[in-house]
GROMACS .gro file of C-alpha atoms in nm:
model
  397
    1MET     CA    1   0.014  -0.006  -0.022
    2ILE     CA    2   0.147   0.323  -0.055
    3VAL     CA    3  -0.117   0.526   0.213
    4ASN     CA    4  -0.128   0.277   0.548
    5LYS     CA    5  -0.284   0.298   0.877
    6ALA     CA    6  -0.012   0.408   1.207
    7GLU     CA    7   0.004   0.469   1.541
    8PHE     CA    8   0.016   0.818   1.581
    9LEU     CA    9   0.083   0.992   1.960
   10ILE     CA   10  -0.070   1.269   2.057
   11PRO     CA   11  -0.190   1.458   2.313
   12SER     CA   12  -0.259   1.359   2.645
   13GLU     CA   13  -0.629   1.518   2.792
   14GLY     CA   14  -0.521   1.749   2.981
   15VAL     CA   15  -0.304   1.907   2.743
   16ASP     CA   16  -0.381   2.197   2.556
   17LYS     CA   17  -0.418   2.207   2.242
   18THR     CA   18  -0.456   2.510   2.159
   19ARG     CA   19  -0.109   2.572   2.330
   20TRP     CA   20  -0.024   2.231   2.140
   21ALA     CA   21  -0.081   2.305   1.755
   22VAL     CA   22   0.169   2.541   1.630
   23ILE     CA   23   0.243   2.626   1.243
   24ALA     CA   24   0.472   2.478   0.956
   25CYS     CA   25   0.903   2.577   1.072
   26ASP     CA   26   0.845   2.744   0.680
   27GLN     CA   27   0.595   2.986   0.744
   28PHE     CA   28   0.686   3.338   0.803
   29THR     CA   29   1.073   3.318   0.782
   30SER     CA   30   1.109   3.710   0.763
   31GLN     CA   31   0.839   3.720   1.030
   32ARG     CA   32   1.029   3.694   1.344
   33GLU     CA   33   0.784   3.861   1.509
   34TYR     CA   34   0.528   3.670   1.422
   35TRP     CA   35   0.748   3.340   1.607
   36ASN     CA   36   0.777   3.581   1.921
   37GLU     CA   37   0.365   3.625   1.958
   38LEU     CA   38   0.387   3.229   1.930
   39ALA     CA   39   0.629   3.198   2.215
   40LYS     CA   40   0.483   3.450   2.416
   41GLU     CA   41   0.156   3.269   2.378
   42VAL     CA   42   0.242   2.948   2.398
   43ASN     CA   43   0.450   2.994   2.722
   44GLY     CA   44   0.703   2.726   2.782
   45ALA     CA   45   0.348   2.475   2.714
   46PRO     CA   46   0.399   2.141   2.633
   47SER     CA   47   0.359   2.221   2.244
   48THR     CA   48   0.506   2.066   1.889
   49LEU     CA   49   0.727   2.413   1.874
   50SER     CA   50   0.970   2.227   2.139
   51LEU     CA   51   0.957   1.968   1.875
   52ILE     CA   52   1.029   2.238   1.502
   53TYR     CA   53   1.301   2.426   1.426
   54PRO     CA   54   1.177   2.749   1.270
   55GLU     CA   55   1.338   2.850   0.935
   56VAL     CA   56   1.342   3.154   1.023
   57TYR     CA   57   1.574   3.100   1.324
   58LEU     CA   58   1.829   2.871   1.037
   59LYS     CA   59   2.064   3.206   1.090
   60ASP     CA   60   2.122   3.253   1.407
   61GLY     CA   61   2.464   3.043   1.512
   62ASP     CA   62   2.258   2.825   1.768
   63LYS     CA   63   2.198   2.547   1.584
   64GLU     CA   64   2.369   2.294   1.862
   65GLU     CA   65   2.209   2.434   2.060
   66ARG     CA   66   1.820   2.434   1.924
   67ILE     CA   67   1.821   2.044   1.830
   68LYS     CA   68   1.982   1.941   2.160
   69SER     CA   69   1.702   2.105   2.355
   70ILE     CA   70   1.426   1.981   2.037
   71ARG     CA   71   1.592   1.586   2.063
   72SER     CA   72   1.562   1.675   2.445
   73ALA     CA   73   1.151   1.748   2.405
   74MET     CA   74   1.023   1.458   2.251
   75GLN     CA   75   1.233   1.246   2.456
   76SER     CA   76   1.069   1.340   2.759
   77TYR     CA   77   0.724   1.423   2.565
   78ALA     CA   78   0.727   1.048   2.459
   79LYS     CA   79   0.814   0.964   2.841
   80ASP     CA   80   0.579   1.189   3.037
   81GLY     CA   81   0.211   1.110   2.979
   82THR     CA   82   0.221   1.432   2.766
   83LEU     CA   83   0.116   1.158   2.440
   84THR     CA   84  -0.087   0.923   2.397
   85PRO     CA   85  -0.172   0.660   2.136
   86VAL     CA   86  -0.395   0.647   1.849
   87ASN     CA   87  -0.430   0.389   1.631
   88GLY     CA   88  -0.582   0.380   1.246
   89VAL     CA   89  -0.580   0.685   1.033
   90ILE     CA   90  -0.730   1.038   1.114
   91LEU     CA   91  -1.058   1.186   0.934
   92VAL     CA   92  -0.969   1.618   0.987
   93ASP     CA   93  -1.147   1.899   0.858
   94ARG     CA   94  -1.007   2.254   0.961
   95THR     CA   95  -1.199   2.577   0.939
   96ILE     CA   96  -0.934   2.783   0.720
   97SER     CA   97  -0.928   3.218   0.846
   98ASP     CA   98  -1.239   3.254   0.554
   99GLY     CA   99  -1.493   3.008   0.747
  100ARG     CA  100  -1.438   2.723   0.427
  101HIS     CA  101  -1.324   2.340   0.556
  102ARG     CA  102  -1.021   2.149   0.423
  103ILE     CA  103  -1.075   1.814   0.473
  104GLY     CA  104  -0.779   1.567   0.449
  105LEU     CA  105  -0.735   1.214   0.603
  106VAL     CA  106  -0.397   1.174   0.822
  107ALA     CA  107  -0.212   0.807   0.719
  108ALA     CA  108   0.125   0.713   0.677
  109LEU     CA  109   0.335   0.760   0.323
  110ASP     CA  110   0.544   0.397   0.215
  111LEU     CA  111   0.826   0.623   0.123
  112GLU     CA  112   0.964   0.359  -0.088
  113GLU     CA  113   0.679   0.506  -0.315
  114TYR     CA  114   0.822   0.843  -0.361
  115GLU     CA  115   1.099   0.979  -0.496
  116PHE     CA  116   1.181   1.436  -0.498
  117THR     CA  117   1.455   1.363  -0.809
  118PRO     CA  118   1.322   1.587  -1.186
  119VAL     CA  119   1.291   1.276  -1.364
  120ASN     CA  120   1.155   0.953  -1.185
  121ASP     CA  121   0.913   0.744  -1.279
  122ALA     CA  122   0.801   0.660  -0.899
  123ARG     CA  123   0.388   0.683  -0.816
  124VAL     CA  124   0.461   0.996  -0.547
  125LYS     CA  125   0.636   1.281  -0.699
  126ALA     CA  126   0.717   1.585  -0.538
  127THR     CA  127   0.584   1.891  -0.737
  128GLU     CA  128   0.895   2.132  -0.678
  129ARG     CA  129   1.276   2.170  -0.739
  130THR     CA  130   1.456   2.029  -0.393
  131VAL     CA  131   1.658   2.299  -0.297
  132GLU     CA  132   1.958   2.044  -0.149
  133GLU     CA  133   2.078   2.379   0.097
  134ARG     CA  134   1.786   2.369   0.305
  135LEU     CA  135   1.810   1.978   0.390
  136PRO     CA  136   2.097   1.917   0.607
  137ALA     CA  137   1.989   2.095   0.929
  138ARG     CA  138   1.686   1.956   0.870
  139ILE     CA  139   1.833   1.630   0.846
  140GLU     CA  140   2.026   1.705   1.176
  141VAL     CA  141   1.732   1.766   1.345
  142ARG     CA  142   1.577   1.432   1.194
  143GLU     CA  143   1.849   1.202   1.243
  144GLY     CA  144   1.868   1.241   1.589
  145ALA     CA  145   1.523   1.232   1.626
  146THR     CA  146   1.274   0.974   1.806
  147LEU     CA  147   0.952   1.114   1.669
  148GLU     CA  148   0.866   1.329   1.364
  149CYS     CA  149   0.609   1.618   1.339
  150SER     CA  150   0.449   1.674   0.987
  151HIS     CA  151   0.270   1.954   0.740
  152VAL     CA  152   0.356   1.724   0.433
  153MET     CA  153   0.001   1.714   0.305
  154LEU     CA  154  -0.004   1.470  -0.023
  155LEU     CA  155  -0.276   1.574  -0.344
  156THR     CA  156  -0.461   1.323  -0.527
  157GLN     CA  157  -0.716   1.318  -0.729
  158ILE     CA  158  -1.009   1.091  -0.586
  159GLY     CA  159  -1.373   1.341  -0.607
  160GLY     CA  160  -1.558   1.356  -0.303
  161PHE     CA  161  -1.349   1.058  -0.130
  162ILE     CA  162  -1.237   1.157   0.173
  163GLU     CA  163  -1.541   1.435   0.202
  164LYS     CA  164  -1.834   1.120   0.233
  165GLU     CA  165  -1.582   0.918   0.473
  166LEU     CA  166  -1.554   1.184   0.678
  167GLU     CA  167  -1.923   1.203   0.700
  168LYS     CA  168  -1.938   0.842   0.810
  169ALA     CA  169  -1.698   0.906   1.095
  170LYS     CA  170  -1.886   1.177   1.174
  171ALA     CA  171  -2.190   0.957   1.323
  172GLY     CA  172  -1.915   0.923   1.642
  173ALA     CA  173  -1.687   1.148   1.919
  174PRO     CA  174  -1.464   1.332   1.742
  175LEU     CA  175  -1.086   1.262   1.876
  176TYR     CA  176  -0.990   1.624   1.867
  177ASP     CA  177  -1.159   1.944   1.824
  178PHE     CA  178  -1.032   2.323   1.882
  179GLU     CA  179  -0.962   2.677   1.837
  180LEU     CA  180  -0.570   2.699   1.639
  181ASN     CA  181  -0.378   2.949   1.776
  182MET     CA  182  -0.219   3.323   1.607
  183LYS     CA  183  -0.599   3.324   1.380
  184GLY     CA  184  -0.508   2.976   1.212
  185GLY     CA  185  -0.928   2.849   1.251
  186ARG     CA  186  -1.009   2.516   1.350
  187LEU     CA  187  -0.939   2.174   1.370
  188THR     CA  188  -1.119   1.835   1.473
  189GLY     CA  189  -1.041   1.497   1.414
  190TYR     CA  190  -1.203   1.186   1.345
  191LEU     CA  191  -1.003   0.800   1.437
  192VAL     CA  192  -1.075   0.571   1.186
  193THR     CA  193  -0.927   0.215   1.388
  194ASP     CA  194  -1.161  -0.046   1.124
  195CYS     CA  195  -0.921   0.155   0.801
  196ASP     CA  196  -0.887  -0.139   0.566
  197ASP     CA  197  -1.155  -0.073   0.393
  198LEU     CA  198  -1.130   0.279   0.348
  199LEU     CA  199  -0.708   0.270   0.274
  200LYS     CA  200  -0.779  -0.022   0.024
  201LYS     CA  201  -1.068   0.197  -0.105
  202LEU     CA  202  -0.818   0.518  -0.156
  203GLU     CA  203  -0.536   0.306  -0.369
  204GLU     CA  204  -0.806   0.181  -0.620
  205LEU     CA  205  -0.975   0.577  -0.694
  206THR     CA  206  -0.566   0.706  -0.699
  207LEU     CA  207  -0.493   0.428  -0.971
  208LYS     CA  208  -0.801   0.500  -1.144
  209ALA     CA  209  -0.652   0.871  -1.145
  210SER     CA  210  -0.407   0.846  -1.288
  211ASP     CA  211  -0.154   0.495  -1.378
  212LYS     CA  212   0.168   0.772  -1.307
  213VAL     CA  213   0.145   0.956  -1.100
  214ARG     CA  214  -0.087   0.914  -0.789
  215TYR     CA  215  -0.031   1.111  -0.567
  216ALA     CA  216   0.199   1.495  -0.629
  217VAL     CA  217   0.349   1.646  -0.268
  218GLY     CA  218   0.170   1.970  -0.218
  219ASP     CA  219   0.362   2.087   0.082
  220GLY     CA  220   0.617   2.031   0.292
  221ASN     CA  221   0.862   1.895   0.021
  222HIS     CA  222   1.130   1.936   0.144
  223SER     CA  223   1.008   1.809   0.528
  224LEU     CA  224   0.943   1.445   0.285
  225ALA     CA  225   1.314   1.511   0.070
  226THR     CA  226   1.411   1.491   0.432
  227ALA     CA  227   1.292   1.157   0.577
  228LYS     CA  228   1.349   0.962   0.217
  229ARG     CA  229   1.725   1.061   0.264
  230CYS     CA  230   1.706   1.014   0.715
  231TRP     CA  231   1.498   0.648   0.531
  232GLU     CA  232   1.823   0.607   0.251
  233ARG     CA  233   2.047   0.666   0.554
  234ILE     CA  234   1.875   0.332   0.761
  235LYS     CA  235   1.774   0.066   0.550
  236PRO     CA  236   2.146  -0.010   0.390
  237SER     CA  237   2.207  -0.174   0.816
  238LEU     CA  238   1.852  -0.291   0.782
  239SER     CA  239   1.784  -0.753   0.705
  240GLU     CA  240   1.494  -0.770   0.488
  241GLU     CA  241   1.245  -0.825   0.731
  242GLU     CA  242   1.279  -0.481   0.915
  243ARG     CA  243   1.280  -0.305   0.634
  244LYS     CA  244   0.889  -0.403   0.623
  245ALA     CA  245   0.783  -0.242   0.899
  246HIS     CA  246   1.045  -0.012   0.983
  247PRO     CA  247   0.909   0.378   1.175
  248ALA     CA  248   1.095   0.520   0.983
  249ARG     CA  249   1.055   0.424   0.599
  250PHE     CA  250   0.672   0.539   0.665
  251ALA     CA  251   0.654   0.935   0.689
  252THR     CA  252   0.285   1.130   0.826
  253VAL     CA  253   0.105   1.253   0.550
  254GLU     CA  254  -0.202   1.491   0.490
  255VAL     CA  255  -0.394   1.343   0.204
  256VAL     CA  256  -0.633   1.614   0.052
  257ASP     CA  257  -0.777   1.595  -0.291
  258ILE     CA  258  -0.716   1.897  -0.524
  259TYR     CA  259  -1.030   1.923  -0.608
  260ASP     CA  260  -1.121   2.052  -0.182
  261LYS     CA  261  -1.355   2.387  -0.273
  262SER     CA  262  -1.116   2.452  -0.064
  263LEU     CA  263  -0.854   2.441  -0.186
  264ASP     CA  264  -0.661   2.768  -0.356
  265PHE     CA  265  -0.358   2.716  -0.542
  266GLU     CA  266  -0.112   3.113  -0.434
  267PRO     CA  267   0.201   3.264  -0.490
  268ILE     CA  268   0.449   3.250  -0.381
  269HIS     CA  269   0.689   3.514  -0.384
  270ARG     CA  270   1.065   3.642  -0.400
  271VAL     CA  271   1.224   3.935  -0.178
  272LEU     CA  272   1.552   4.049  -0.347
  273PHE     CA  273   1.695   4.170   0.026
  274GLY     CA  274   2.034   4.406  -0.102
  275ALA     CA  275   1.857   4.446  -0.469
  276ASP     CA  276   1.786   4.775  -0.627
  277GLU     CA  277   1.656   4.871  -0.982
  278ASN     CA  278   1.899   4.670  -1.183
  279ALA     CA  279   1.782   4.351  -1.061
  280ILE     CA  280   1.480   4.405  -1.233
  281LYS     CA  281   1.571   4.493  -1.571
  282TYR     CA  282   1.813   4.233  -1.520
  283LEU     CA  283   1.503   3.996  -1.492
  284ALA     CA  284   1.296   4.208  -1.762
  285GLU     CA  285   1.616   4.178  -2.041
  286ASN     CA  286   1.663   3.762  -1.949
  287CYS     CA  287   1.282   3.697  -1.903
  288GLY     CA  288   1.008   3.779  -2.220
  289GLY     CA  289   0.627   3.750  -2.324
  290SER     CA  290   0.337   3.879  -2.426
  291ALA     CA  291   0.234   3.814  -1.958
  292LYS     CA  292   0.397   4.078  -1.766
  293VAL     CA  293   0.472   3.985  -1.318
  294LYS     CA  294   0.481   4.288  -1.079
  295ALA     CA  295   0.730   4.444  -0.912
  296LEU     CA  296   0.829   4.658  -0.641
  297TYR     CA  297   1.131   4.903  -0.454
  298LYS     CA  298   1.102   5.187  -0.277
  299GLY     CA  299   0.699   5.223  -0.314
  300LYS     CA  300   0.699   5.184  -0.696
  301GLU     CA  301   0.529   4.944  -0.908
  302TYR     CA  302   0.725   4.781  -1.189
  303PHE     CA  303   0.620   4.548  -1.424
  304ILE     CA  304   0.839   4.259  -1.569
  305PRO     CA  305   0.696   4.043  -1.919
  306VAL     CA  306   0.708   3.625  -1.858
  307ARG     CA  307   0.545   3.410  -2.141
  308GLU     CA  308   0.207   3.327  -2.072
  309ASN     CA  309   0.192   2.972  -1.991
  310THR     CA  310   0.240   2.978  -1.620
  311SER     CA  311   0.510   2.660  -1.530
  312ASP     CA  312   0.672   2.844  -1.846
  313ALA     CA  313   0.704   3.216  -1.644
  314ILE     CA  314   0.760   3.126  -1.310
  315ALA     CA  315   1.103   2.893  -1.490
  316ASP     CA  316   1.142   3.176  -1.655
  317LEU     CA  317   1.194   3.403  -1.339
  318GLN     CA  318   1.354   3.172  -1.147
  319ASN     CA  319   1.640   3.088  -1.374
  320ALA     CA  320   1.693   3.473  -1.398
  321MET     CA  321   1.721   3.491  -1.074
  322ASP     CA  322   1.954   3.252  -0.979
  323ALA     CA  323   2.203   3.379  -1.255
  324TYR     CA  324   2.149   3.738  -1.120
  325LEU     CA  325   2.219   3.582  -0.723
  326ALA     CA  326   2.547   3.420  -0.889
  327ALA     CA  327   2.687   3.749  -1.013
  328HIS     CA  328   2.590   3.921  -0.699
  329SER     CA  329   2.689   3.798  -0.374
  330GLU     CA  330   2.570   4.056  -0.168
  331VAL     CA  331   2.200   4.000  -0.306
  332SER     CA  332   2.026   3.707  -0.117
  333ILE     CA  333   1.642   3.616  -0.148
  334ASP     CA  334   1.359   3.499   0.001
  335TYR     CA  335   1.026   3.362  -0.103
  336VAL     CA  336   0.721   3.507   0.068
  337HIS     CA  337   0.328   3.387   0.096
  338GLY     CA  338   0.087   3.670   0.125
  339ASP     CA  339   0.067   3.975  -0.107
  340GLY     CA  340   0.078   4.219   0.229
  341TYR     CA  341   0.364   4.118   0.367
  342VAL     CA  342   0.624   4.091   0.027
  343ALA     CA  343   0.452   4.453   0.038
  344GLU     CA  344   0.498   4.492   0.409
  345ILE     CA  345   0.881   4.318   0.408
  346ALA     CA  346   1.018   4.468   0.113
  347ASP     CA  347   0.933   4.785   0.221
  348LYS     CA  348   1.060   4.710   0.543
  349SER     CA  349   1.392   4.609   0.464
  350GLY     CA  350   1.410   4.834   0.072
  351ALA     CA  351   1.417   4.544  -0.077
  352VAL     CA  352   1.302   4.451  -0.472
  353ALA     CA  353   0.961   4.230  -0.421
  354ILE     CA  354   0.848   4.007  -0.681
  355PHE     CA  355   0.544   3.912  -0.738
  356MET     CA  356   0.492   3.521  -0.869
  357PRO     CA  357   0.246   3.433  -1.143
  358THR     CA  358   0.014   3.155  -0.989
  359VAL     CA  359  -0.005   2.847  -1.110
  360GLU     CA  360  -0.357   2.660  -1.223
  361LYS     CA  361  -0.401   2.349  -1.025
  362ASP     CA  362  -0.597   2.180  -1.295
  363THR     CA  363  -0.267   2.114  -1.486
  364LEU     CA  364  -0.061   2.029  -1.140
  365PHE     CA  365  -0.049   1.631  -1.191
  366ASP     CA  366  -0.056   1.640  -1.595
  367TYR     CA  367   0.248   1.883  -1.601
  368VAL     CA  368   0.486   1.659  -1.293
  369ALA     CA  369   0.381   1.321  -1.509
  370ARG     CA  370   0.582   1.544  -1.846
  371ARG     CA  371   0.817   1.760  -1.769
  372GLY     CA  372   0.921   1.646  -1.375
  373VAL     CA  373   0.986   1.926  -1.103
  374LEU     CA  374   0.802   2.247  -1.178
  375PRO     CA  375   1.079   2.534  -0.991
  376ARG     CA  376   1.130   2.531  -0.634
  377LYS     CA  377   0.861   2.800  -0.375
  378SER     CA  378   0.668   2.730  -0.718
  379PHE     CA  379   0.307   2.785  -0.516
  380SER     CA  380   0.094   2.738  -0.204
  381MET     CA  381  -0.151   2.554  -0.132
  382GLY     CA  382  -0.313   2.825   0.081
  383ASN     CA  383  -0.213   3.175   0.251
  384ALA     CA  384   0.010   3.135   0.520
  385GLU     CA  385  -0.209   3.125   0.870
  386ASP     CA  386  -0.394   2.847   0.638
  387LYS     CA  387  -0.046   2.611   0.615
  388ARG     CA  388  -0.105   2.277   0.818
  389TYR     CA  389  -0.038   2.250   1.188
  390TYR     CA  390   0.141   2.081   1.324
  391TYR     CA  391  -0.116   1.825   1.541
  392GLU     CA  392  -0.038   1.459   1.507
  393THR     CA  393   0.344   1.294   1.622
  394LYS     CA  394   0.484   0.948   1.507
  395LYS     CA  395   0.724   0.730   1.616
  396ILE     CA  396   1.056   0.728   1.361
  397LYS     CA  397   1.321   0.514   1.628
   0.00000   0.00000   0.00000
């Protein structure tokens, strides 16, 4: 099976769920104030904030201390009663910031079925090119970790199957139901213990939708690539029998139908720190086409010509930015969700903001099947506040 049931560890009775669940580590990477406010809200309570390495802190120079603290928290939570095991899969109903509901299925992905290289014949594929320099810190955390938290969202093309299963599950009591912190909406989950038929039907539906790409990674590409890389390092030391059930072989994911009504594809914009109008001019000279994207510098708007095909436009822009960065060591790049946030960051820092085009989700599976991965950070599913929050954990050792 590509997607499987598992033993998940969730907060025990008495743990404040609102303080336990936090946003994905790769959000608000240029907005330290978000994470400072979150830390105040958590206020030392048991929280997945203690189990992750927010990317906003990657350049602070305290990596060893942070990783040591993460490992210590994992060991403590696993032993002190903070976590309780549940077996099966979990159907989740996430109320996002605008009141819509995103329906998903939390399960365990067999990493043997997944590949993140640009060209492969795996049934589970990355959608965006992996940035290798983003993996070492994540690998260092995971290799010494006893637990995993996950913000991976795995896209499928299966109609309303998960939503129908959720409606059935609602006949029983929810496993959890609470308000998320930092304007994240609400999260409700229903445990399905007798889930073999459900998973079998899911497998059949994904095959019917496509015999080439059964699943595509929507969010968490780098986290899943990290899990794969770590599994490949562990695998040679195991016997064939041990490999079949080793917990590191399976990664926690949330399966979401690409046609879920709440699932909007959003662009991920670029901010070029240390750049000026010359960077915008360079992009305009090295891209081209009948469409346009907006750039912003010191309150002035500029427009860069790009190709009409969104995927081609994103690739052209990213290639041009990579070339400019290679030739200008004083310039650095960040990837930012939300039009308002990117404009705010550019205004405060005097940086150049590039407003990227939006990938059309109807074309995603076809593009991945034909051409492989999109450029890194090509799209986001929803705005930053609506990203998946960490909640379930799973043993990987």
